[in-house]
Short mmCIF file of C-alpha atoms in Angstrom, two decimals:
data_model
loop_
_atom_site.label_atom_id
_atom_site.label_comp_id
_atom_site.label_asym_id
_atom_site.label_seq_id
_atom_site.Cartn_x
_atom_site.Cartn_y
_atom_site.Cartn_z
CA LEU A 105 45.15 -22.14 26.84
CA LEU A 106 46.07 -20.96 30.24
CA TYR A 107 43.80 -19.63 32.63
CA GLU A 108 44.40 -16.45 34.28
CA ALA A 109 41.06 -15.44 35.87
CA VAL A 110 37.71 -17.18 36.37
CA SER A 111 34.60 -15.77 37.84
CA CYS A 112 33.36 -17.93 40.46
CA LYS A 113 34.93 -20.63 43.47
CA GLU A 114 33.67 -23.69 41.37
CA ASN A 115 35.80 -22.58 38.25
CA GLU A 116 38.98 -22.08 40.16
CA PHE A 117 40.17 -25.59 39.35
CA LEU A 118 40.54 -24.16 35.88
CA LEU A 119 43.57 -21.84 37.17
CA SER A 120 45.68 -24.30 37.61
CA THR A 121 44.62 -26.01 34.52
CA THR A 122 46.56 -26.34 30.96
CA PHE A 123 44.72 -27.15 28.17
CA VAL A 124 46.25 -27.90 24.90
CA PRO A 125 43.77 -27.75 22.16
CA THR A 126 44.04 -30.28 19.00
CA GLU A 127 42.38 -30.61 15.47
CA SER A 128 39.69 -32.71 17.10
CA LYS A 129 39.33 -30.97 20.48
CA GLY A 130 39.09 -27.29 21.54
CA VAL A 131 37.14 -24.16 19.79
CA VAL A 132 38.42 -20.94 21.30
CA LEU A 133 42.24 -20.79 20.16
CA GLN A 134 40.88 -20.38 16.42
CA LEU A 135 39.76 -16.69 17.58
CA ILE A 136 43.66 -15.74 17.86
CA LYS A 137 45.31 -15.29 15.13
CA SER A 138 48.80 -17.07 14.77
CA GLU A 139 50.15 -16.11 11.48
CA GLU A 140 51.94 -12.51 11.19
CA ALA A 141 52.05 -10.18 9.00
CA ASP A 142 55.22 -9.51 6.99
CA ASP A 143 57.21 -6.90 7.61
CA GLU A 144 56.78 -4.53 4.89
CA ASP A 145 52.65 -5.42 5.36
CA ALA A 146 53.00 -5.02 9.11
CA ASP A 147 51.72 -0.94 9.18
CA GLU A 148 48.90 -2.09 6.49
CA ALA A 149 47.85 -4.85 8.94
CA GLU A 150 47.05 -2.77 11.74
CA LYS A 151 45.92 -0.14 9.92
CA ASN A 152 43.18 -2.76 9.00
CA GLN A 153 42.74 -4.49 12.37
CA ASN A 154 42.10 -0.72 13.88
CA GLU A 155 39.58 -0.07 11.28
CA SER A 156 37.93 -3.12 11.44
CA LYS A 157 34.79 -3.03 13.70
CA ALA A 158 33.57 -6.54 14.19
CA ARG A 159 35.60 -8.56 16.94
CA ASN A 160 35.52 -11.92 16.22
CA LYS A 161 33.66 -14.33 18.25
CA ILE A 162 31.99 -17.76 18.93
CA HIS A 163 28.51 -18.30 19.79
CA ILE A 164 27.08 -21.71 20.60
CA GLU A 165 23.08 -20.86 21.33
CA ASN A 166 23.12 -24.45 22.54
CA VAL A 167 26.26 -26.60 23.51
CA LEU A 168 24.05 -30.17 22.88
CA LEU A 169 22.37 -29.52 19.70
CA PRO A 170 24.22 -30.50 16.62
CA GLY A 171 26.11 -27.82 15.22
CA PRO A 172 29.56 -26.86 13.49
CA TYR A 173 31.31 -27.17 16.93
CA GLN A 174 29.50 -30.26 18.91
CA GLU A 175 32.43 -32.79 18.13
CA LYS A 176 35.38 -30.36 19.20
CA LEU A 177 33.69 -29.14 21.89
CA HIS A 178 35.57 -29.87 25.13
CA PHE A 179 34.15 -30.25 28.49
CA PHE A 180 36.09 -29.80 31.79
CA THR A 181 33.54 -31.68 33.84
CA TYR A 182 30.41 -33.10 32.02
CA PRO A 183 28.09 -31.65 29.57
CA LYS A 184 24.93 -29.46 30.43
CA VAL A 185 22.42 -27.10 28.49
CA GLY A 186 22.91 -24.00 28.25
CA SER A 187 24.77 -21.62 25.37
CA PHE A 188 28.69 -20.82 25.27
CA LEU A 189 30.17 -17.44 24.24
CA ALA A 190 33.81 -16.46 23.82
CA PHE A 191 35.24 -12.73 22.13
CA GLU A 192 38.77 -12.43 21.21
CA SER A 193 40.90 -9.95 22.73
CA SER A 194 44.16 -8.08 23.49
CA VAL A 195 46.24 -5.75 25.57
CA LYS A 196 49.36 -4.12 24.38
CA SER A 197 51.74 -4.59 27.31
CA TYR A 198 54.73 -2.89 28.24
CA LEU A 199 55.85 -6.02 30.30
CA SER A 200 58.81 -7.24 28.29
CA LYS A 201 62.52 -7.34 28.66
CA GLU A 202 63.01 -4.64 25.82
CA ALA A 203 60.48 -2.36 27.72
CA ILE A 204 62.02 -2.92 31.16
CA GLN A 205 65.49 -1.91 29.93
CA ALA A 206 64.55 1.29 27.83
CA GLU A 207 65.11 4.79 28.64
CA LEU A 208 61.98 6.21 30.04
CA ARG A 209 61.30 10.10 29.73
CA PRO A 210 60.14 12.11 32.63
CA GLN A 211 56.46 12.44 33.51
CA TRP A 212 55.96 9.07 31.49
CA PRO A 213 53.60 7.97 30.57
CA LEU A 214 52.27 11.31 29.35
CA PRO A 215 52.51 11.67 26.01
CA ILE A 216 55.26 14.05 24.73
CA GLU A 217 52.86 16.34 23.41
CA GLU A 218 51.57 16.74 26.40
CA ILE A 219 54.35 17.26 28.45
CA ILE A 220 55.65 20.00 25.49
CA SER A 221 52.56 21.62 25.63
CA GLU A 222 52.58 21.99 29.75
CA GLN A 223 56.01 23.47 29.37
CA GLN A 224 54.91 25.60 26.80
CA GLN A 225 51.89 26.84 29.07
CA ALA A 226 54.38 27.26 31.53
CA GLU A 227 56.67 29.09 30.04
CA GLU A 228 54.03 32.08 28.81
CA THR A 229 52.43 32.25 32.23
CA VAL A 230 56.33 32.90 33.48
CA ALA A 231 56.86 35.47 30.15
CA GLU A 232 53.35 37.22 31.25
CA ASN A 233 54.63 38.05 34.28
CA LYS A 234 58.01 39.13 33.10
CA GLU A 235 58.88 42.91 32.72
CA GLU A 236 60.59 43.14 29.12
CA ASN A 237 64.00 41.60 28.79
CA THR A 238 67.20 43.65 28.16
CA GLU A 239 68.67 42.43 24.62
CA SER A 240 71.48 40.71 26.57
CA GLU A 241 69.02 39.00 28.72
CA GLN A 242 66.46 38.41 25.44
CA ALA A 243 69.64 36.74 23.84
CA LYS A 244 70.07 34.04 27.17
CA ASP A 245 66.35 33.34 26.76
CA ASN A 246 66.88 33.08 23.52
CA GLU A 247 69.70 30.33 23.82
CA ALA A 248 67.77 28.50 26.76
CA ASP A 249 64.86 28.17 24.28
CA GLU A 250 67.38 26.54 22.18
CA ASN A 251 68.40 24.41 24.41
CA GLU A 252 65.13 23.16 25.49
CA GLU A 253 63.73 22.36 22.06
CA LYS A 254 66.73 20.11 21.90
CA GLU A 255 65.79 18.59 25.17
CA GLN A 256 62.32 17.65 23.54
CA LYS A 257 63.53 16.36 20.30
CA GLU A 258 65.83 14.40 22.36
CA MET A 259 63.25 12.89 24.05
CA PRO A 260 63.04 9.10 24.39
CA PRO A 261 59.60 7.73 22.80
CA ASP A 262 57.56 5.21 24.27
CA PRO A 263 58.91 1.93 25.87
CA PRO A 264 58.09 -0.78 22.81
CA GLN A 265 54.72 -2.66 23.46
CA VAL A 266 53.54 -6.49 22.72
CA ASP A 267 50.12 -7.98 21.73
CA LYS A 268 49.30 -10.16 24.36
CA PRO A 269 45.92 -11.97 22.96
CA PHE A 270 43.75 -13.42 25.58
CA ILE A 271 40.20 -14.94 25.03
CA VAL A 272 36.93 -13.72 27.21
CA CYS A 273 34.81 -16.89 27.49
CA MET A 274 31.15 -17.31 29.32
CA ASP A 275 28.63 -19.99 29.53
CA THR A 276 24.93 -20.42 30.92
CA LEU A 277 25.62 -24.00 31.11
CA GLY A 278 22.92 -25.86 33.71
CA GLY A 279 20.89 -22.48 33.38
CA GLU A 280 17.78 -21.53 30.98
CA GLN A 281 19.45 -18.02 29.48
CA TYR A 282 20.22 -18.03 26.28
CA TYR A 283 22.23 -15.07 24.84
CA ASP A 284 20.36 -12.24 22.42
CA ASP A 285 21.67 -9.88 20.20
CA ALA A 286 21.14 -7.20 22.89
CA MET A 287 23.16 -9.14 25.61
CA LEU A 288 25.84 -10.08 22.97
CA LYS A 289 26.46 -6.35 22.01
CA TRP A 290 26.30 -5.10 25.84
CA ILE A 291 29.00 -7.80 26.51
CA GLU A 292 30.89 -7.26 23.52
CA GLN A 293 31.32 -3.37 24.80
CA HIS A 294 32.60 -4.47 28.42
CA VAL A 295 35.03 -6.68 26.98
CA GLU A 296 36.50 -3.02 25.53
CA LYS A 297 36.12 -1.75 28.84
CA LEU A 298 38.07 -4.99 29.87
CA GLU A 299 40.45 -3.82 27.54
CA GLN A 300 41.25 -0.25 28.91
CA ILE A 301 41.45 -1.42 32.31
CA LEU A 302 44.04 -4.21 32.00
CA GLY A 303 45.77 -1.65 29.79
CA GLN A 304 45.85 1.08 32.76
CA ILE A 305 46.76 -1.99 35.33
CA ASP A 306 49.41 -3.17 32.53
CA VAL A 307 51.26 0.25 33.33
CA LYS A 308 51.37 0.37 36.63
CA GLU A 309 52.95 -3.05 36.16
CA PHE A 310 55.40 -1.83 34.24
CA LEU A 311 56.33 0.70 36.39
CA GLN A 312 56.39 -1.55 39.45
CA GLN A 313 58.51 -4.24 37.43
CA ARG A 314 61.17 -1.58 36.76
CA GLN A 315 61.51 -0.83 40.15
CA PHE A 316 61.62 -4.83 41.34
CA GLN A 317 64.46 -4.50 38.56
CA ALA A 318 66.46 -1.61 39.89
CA THR A 319 66.24 -3.51 43.16
CA ILE A 320 67.17 -6.94 42.12
CA ASP A 321 69.90 -5.71 40.59
CA ALA A 322 71.42 -3.61 43.47
CA ARG A 323 70.78 -6.59 45.43
CA LEU A 324 72.83 -8.78 42.67
CA LYS A 325 75.79 -6.27 42.66
CA GLU A 326 75.71 -6.47 46.52
CA TYR A 327 76.17 -9.99 46.34
CA GLN A 328 78.73 -10.16 43.46
CA ASP A 329 80.96 -7.57 45.34
CA ALA A 330 81.17 -8.66 48.91
CA LEU A 331 78.72 -10.88 49.64
CA LYS A 332 79.59 -13.74 47.65
CA SER A 333 83.11 -14.45 48.94
CA GLU A 334 81.73 -14.15 52.51
CA ILE A 335 79.88 -16.70 51.93
CA GLU A 336 82.24 -19.16 50.35
CA ALA A 337 85.11 -18.31 52.57
CA LYS A 338 82.23 -19.16 55.39
CA ILE A 339 81.52 -22.62 53.54
CA ASN A 340 85.01 -23.39 53.24
CA GLU A 341 85.42 -23.19 56.75
CA MET A 342 82.44 -25.13 57.71
CA GLU A 343 83.79 -27.80 55.41
CA LYS A 344 87.23 -28.22 57.27
CA GLU A 345 85.01 -28.70 60.15
CA ASN A 346 83.44 -31.45 59.03
CA GLU A 347 85.66 -33.13 57.01
CA SER A 348 84.24 -36.95 58.34
CA ASP A 349 80.69 -35.74 56.96
CA PRO A 350 79.13 -37.88 54.35
CA GLU A 351 79.13 -35.98 51.06
CA PRO A 352 75.28 -35.42 50.55
CA ILE A 353 75.16 -33.75 54.30
CA LYS A 354 78.74 -31.47 53.34
CA LEU A 355 76.47 -30.17 50.27
CA PHE A 356 73.22 -29.95 52.16
CA ASN A 357 75.19 -27.36 54.74
CA LYS A 358 76.78 -25.65 52.50
CA HIS A 359 73.61 -24.79 50.17
CA LYS A 360 71.52 -23.95 53.39
CA TYR A 361 73.89 -21.86 54.54
CA ALA A 362 73.88 -20.00 51.33
CA ILE A 363 70.18 -19.64 51.42
CA GLU A 364 70.12 -18.39 54.66
CA ALA A 365 72.91 -15.38 53.94
CA THR A 366 70.93 -14.47 50.55
CA GLN A 367 67.53 -14.30 52.00
CA SER A 368 67.44 -10.62 51.41
CA LEU A 369 68.23 -11.39 48.02
CA TRP A 370 65.76 -14.52 46.71
CA SER A 371 62.74 -12.67 48.93
CA VAL A 372 62.67 -9.86 46.48
CA ILE A 373 61.07 -11.95 43.91
CA ALA A 374 58.16 -11.48 45.44
CA ASP A 375 57.94 -8.19 43.74
CA SER A 376 58.57 -9.24 39.96
CA ILE A 377 55.15 -9.16 38.46
CA MET A 378 56.37 -10.35 35.20
CA LYS A 379 56.70 -13.90 35.00
CA PRO A 380 59.82 -15.11 33.54
CA GLU A 381 59.98 -16.84 29.84
CA ASP A 382 61.34 -20.00 30.89
CA SER A 383 59.25 -21.87 33.33
CA VAL A 384 62.12 -23.64 34.94
CA PHE A 385 62.12 -20.36 37.18
CA CYS A 386 58.89 -20.99 38.60
CA ARG A 387 59.44 -24.57 38.41
CA VAL A 388 62.08 -24.61 41.04
CA ILE A 389 60.75 -22.02 43.20
CA ALA A 390 57.67 -24.33 43.51
CA ALA A 391 59.89 -27.25 44.52
CA PHE A 392 61.58 -24.86 47.11
CA VAL A 393 58.31 -24.07 48.30
CA LYS A 394 57.17 -27.86 48.71
CA LEU A 395 60.48 -28.55 51.22
CA PHE A 396 58.81 -26.54 53.64
CA GLU A 397 55.11 -27.33 53.11
CA GLN A 398 56.56 -30.80 53.56
CA SER A 399 58.12 -30.02 56.97
CA THR A 400 55.11 -28.17 58.88
CA ASN A 401 52.68 -30.08 56.67
CA GLU A 402 51.15 -26.65 55.65
CA PRO A 403 49.81 -26.55 51.97
CA LYS A 404 50.02 -23.37 50.31
CA LEU A 405 50.91 -23.87 46.49
CA SER A 406 47.19 -24.74 45.36
CA ILE A 407 48.29 -24.22 41.72
CA ILE A 408 49.88 -27.38 41.58
CA ARG A 409 48.16 -30.50 40.66
CA ASN A 410 49.29 -34.08 40.71
CA ASP A 411 49.92 -34.22 36.82
CA LEU A 412 52.04 -30.81 37.24
CA SER A 413 50.91 -29.76 33.03
CA GLN A 414 50.70 -25.98 34.15
CA PHE A 415 54.14 -25.90 34.54
CA GLU A 416 55.10 -27.15 31.09
CA ALA A 417 53.46 -23.53 30.04
CA MET A 418 53.44 -21.29 33.06
CA SER A 419 50.44 -18.95 33.71
CA ASP A 420 50.50 -15.83 35.42
CA LYS A 421 48.96 -16.99 38.27
CA ALA A 422 51.54 -19.96 38.96
CA TRP A 423 54.44 -17.42 39.08
CA SER A 424 52.18 -14.85 40.99
CA GLU A 425 51.49 -18.05 43.93
CA CYS A 426 55.19 -19.28 43.77
CA VAL A 427 56.48 -15.79 44.43
CA GLN A 428 54.33 -14.71 47.32
CA CYS A 429 54.65 -18.00 48.86
CA LEU A 430 58.53 -17.84 48.87
CA LYS A 431 58.50 -14.56 50.35
CA ASP A 432 56.62 -16.07 53.46
CA ILE A 433 59.29 -18.48 53.75
CA THR A 434 61.46 -17.22 56.77
CA LEU A 435 64.75 -17.41 58.07
CA GLN A 436 63.42 -19.56 61.35
CA GLN A 437 62.33 -22.16 59.00
CA ILE A 438 65.38 -22.36 57.16
CA ASN A 439 67.67 -22.71 59.85
CA GLU A 440 65.28 -25.16 61.43
CA TYR A 441 64.97 -27.38 58.28
CA ASN A 442 66.68 -30.89 58.41
CA PRO A 443 65.48 -33.42 55.42
CA ALA A 444 67.26 -36.00 57.83
CA GLU A 445 64.54 -35.51 60.26
CA ILE A 446 61.36 -35.76 58.07
CA GLN A 447 58.92 -38.37 58.52
CA SER A 448 57.87 -38.07 55.18
CA PHE A 449 59.39 -36.40 52.02
CA ASP A 450 57.33 -36.34 48.70
CA CYS A 451 60.27 -37.42 46.17
CA TRP A 452 57.84 -37.47 43.33
CA ILE A 453 56.91 -33.82 43.38
CA VAL A 454 60.35 -33.01 43.68
CA GLU A 455 61.81 -35.05 40.96
CA ALA A 456 58.74 -33.73 38.70
CA LEU A 457 59.50 -29.79 38.99
CA LEU A 458 63.19 -30.81 38.70
CA LYS A 459 62.49 -33.08 35.64
CA ASP A 460 65.39 -32.30 33.12
CA ILE A 461 67.00 -29.30 35.54
CA ASN A 462 70.54 -28.39 36.59
CA ALA A 463 72.63 -25.85 37.70
CA GLU A 464 74.07 -25.16 34.35
CA SER A 465 70.82 -25.19 32.26
CA ILE A 466 69.70 -22.52 34.39
CA GLY A 467 72.15 -19.93 33.75
CA ASN A 468 74.34 -17.16 35.42
CA GLU A 469 72.51 -13.90 34.42
CA GLU A 470 70.22 -11.55 36.64
CA LEU A 471 67.45 -13.48 38.43
CA ALA A 472 69.14 -16.98 37.19
CA VAL A 473 71.74 -16.46 39.77
CA VAL A 474 68.99 -16.50 42.66
CA ILE A 475 67.33 -19.50 40.78
CA THR A 476 70.14 -21.64 40.82
CA MET A 477 70.85 -21.14 44.67
CA LEU A 478 67.33 -22.45 45.36
CA TYR A 479 67.62 -25.31 42.57
CA GLU A 480 70.76 -26.31 44.70
CA PHE A 481 69.31 -26.05 47.84
CA VAL A 482 66.04 -28.12 47.12
CA ASP A 483 68.92 -30.63 45.00
CA ALA A 484 71.10 -30.84 47.87
CA SER A 485 67.58 -31.36 50.65
CA TYR A 486 66.15 -34.46 48.43
CA ASN A 487 69.72 -36.09 48.22
CA VAL A 488 70.19 -35.90 52.29
CA PHE A 489 66.41 -37.30 52.15
CA LYS A 490 67.41 -40.55 49.65
CA TYR A 491 70.89 -40.79 51.40
CA ILE A 492 69.17 -41.39 54.83
CA GLN A 493 66.74 -43.38 53.02
CA THR A 494 69.05 -45.89 51.06
CA LYS A 495 70.91 -45.76 55.02
CA GLU A 496 68.20 -46.91 57.24
CA SER A 497 67.04 -49.29 54.32
CA SER A 498 70.70 -51.00 54.64
CA ILE A 499 70.47 -51.17 58.20
CA SER A 500 67.05 -52.67 58.13
CA GLU A 501 68.54 -55.47 55.78
CA ASP A 502 71.24 -56.14 57.84
CA LYS A 503 69.22 -56.54 60.89
CA ASN A 504 66.64 -58.81 58.85
CA THR A 505 69.95 -61.09 58.00
CA GLN A 506 71.40 -61.46 61.17
CA GLY A 507 68.08 -62.38 62.61
CA ASP A 508 67.56 -64.84 59.95
CA GLU A 509 71.03 -66.68 60.59
CA THR A 510 70.15 -66.33 64.45
CA ALA A 511 66.77 -68.38 63.69
#
């Protein structure tokens, strides 16, 4: 279970928490049905769902009193007297790869029927203000009407939607208020309003994501067509000029130049609303951001906690924060960044975020190309720091050995 939003500051720690329900802990997951209807029964299942008026909920009047949920309740802080309430909910979302790539008809999201009705009304208005047509003109009009009807029939359907289930939870822990029947009914009505609002937001974000996809595709094409070969030529030149440098230093300089040269490419990731299915993308971006936090001592990623559990199952909140922090990194910061000069480098956080990741596993399609560049820069920075650390440790040991021999 991932927490996407909370209503008060004292509960913001939940946004960086991933709770894994088990048979003995956690009650709300049972509100989300995991079993899918068979293909032949899907329509019937949807019909029954629409006809069903009762929304599944869990209402525990007092969490401290004995009851069917007492043993399974999980308290994130400490138990307090009060009521707990949870409602099932879901939103039909257009934020999927299939929908983003689908053809979109003009004037979407207006329904096809409304578009046709508007066209017919416009035609009728024009016809009323027109004098009677001659036979040839009438023939042309008939032909135009046939073409219009053909266009209307060929209008692409709405993009596919996916169900995104979520749970609305609330409690009165620490207070004396209880949820009576009137309050339960009022809350359920507002859950319905919330679904409608989230549906409207989803349409807006879907259109923004399509715009992002067009932008990133254009930038990637520019990179593949020209920028990539320019970067490779410059890197080859740099390697010849610095042949005597240790391998970790050479690799770092290579990837640092690539990151500088492609800032216009990776900085636009901040416009991506739809989180990738693979949490690897978010972990790489978080590691990249963390490098610059360490160099400036200005923490920005509040969502990262020591256990890093939220990156095993990435929330929309985690993705949003990571890409916004990425956008704030400037060319000047990159240009001045040198892991060999950093006094303290949190190796553990980089190791944890990049655990089991390599350039090959990220892939080489669309956004993966950009994420791979960020990964290679982080990996090279980490290796430079380790190299400098090992070298300094070796020098220190040599001095100690010499001191012992002199003594």
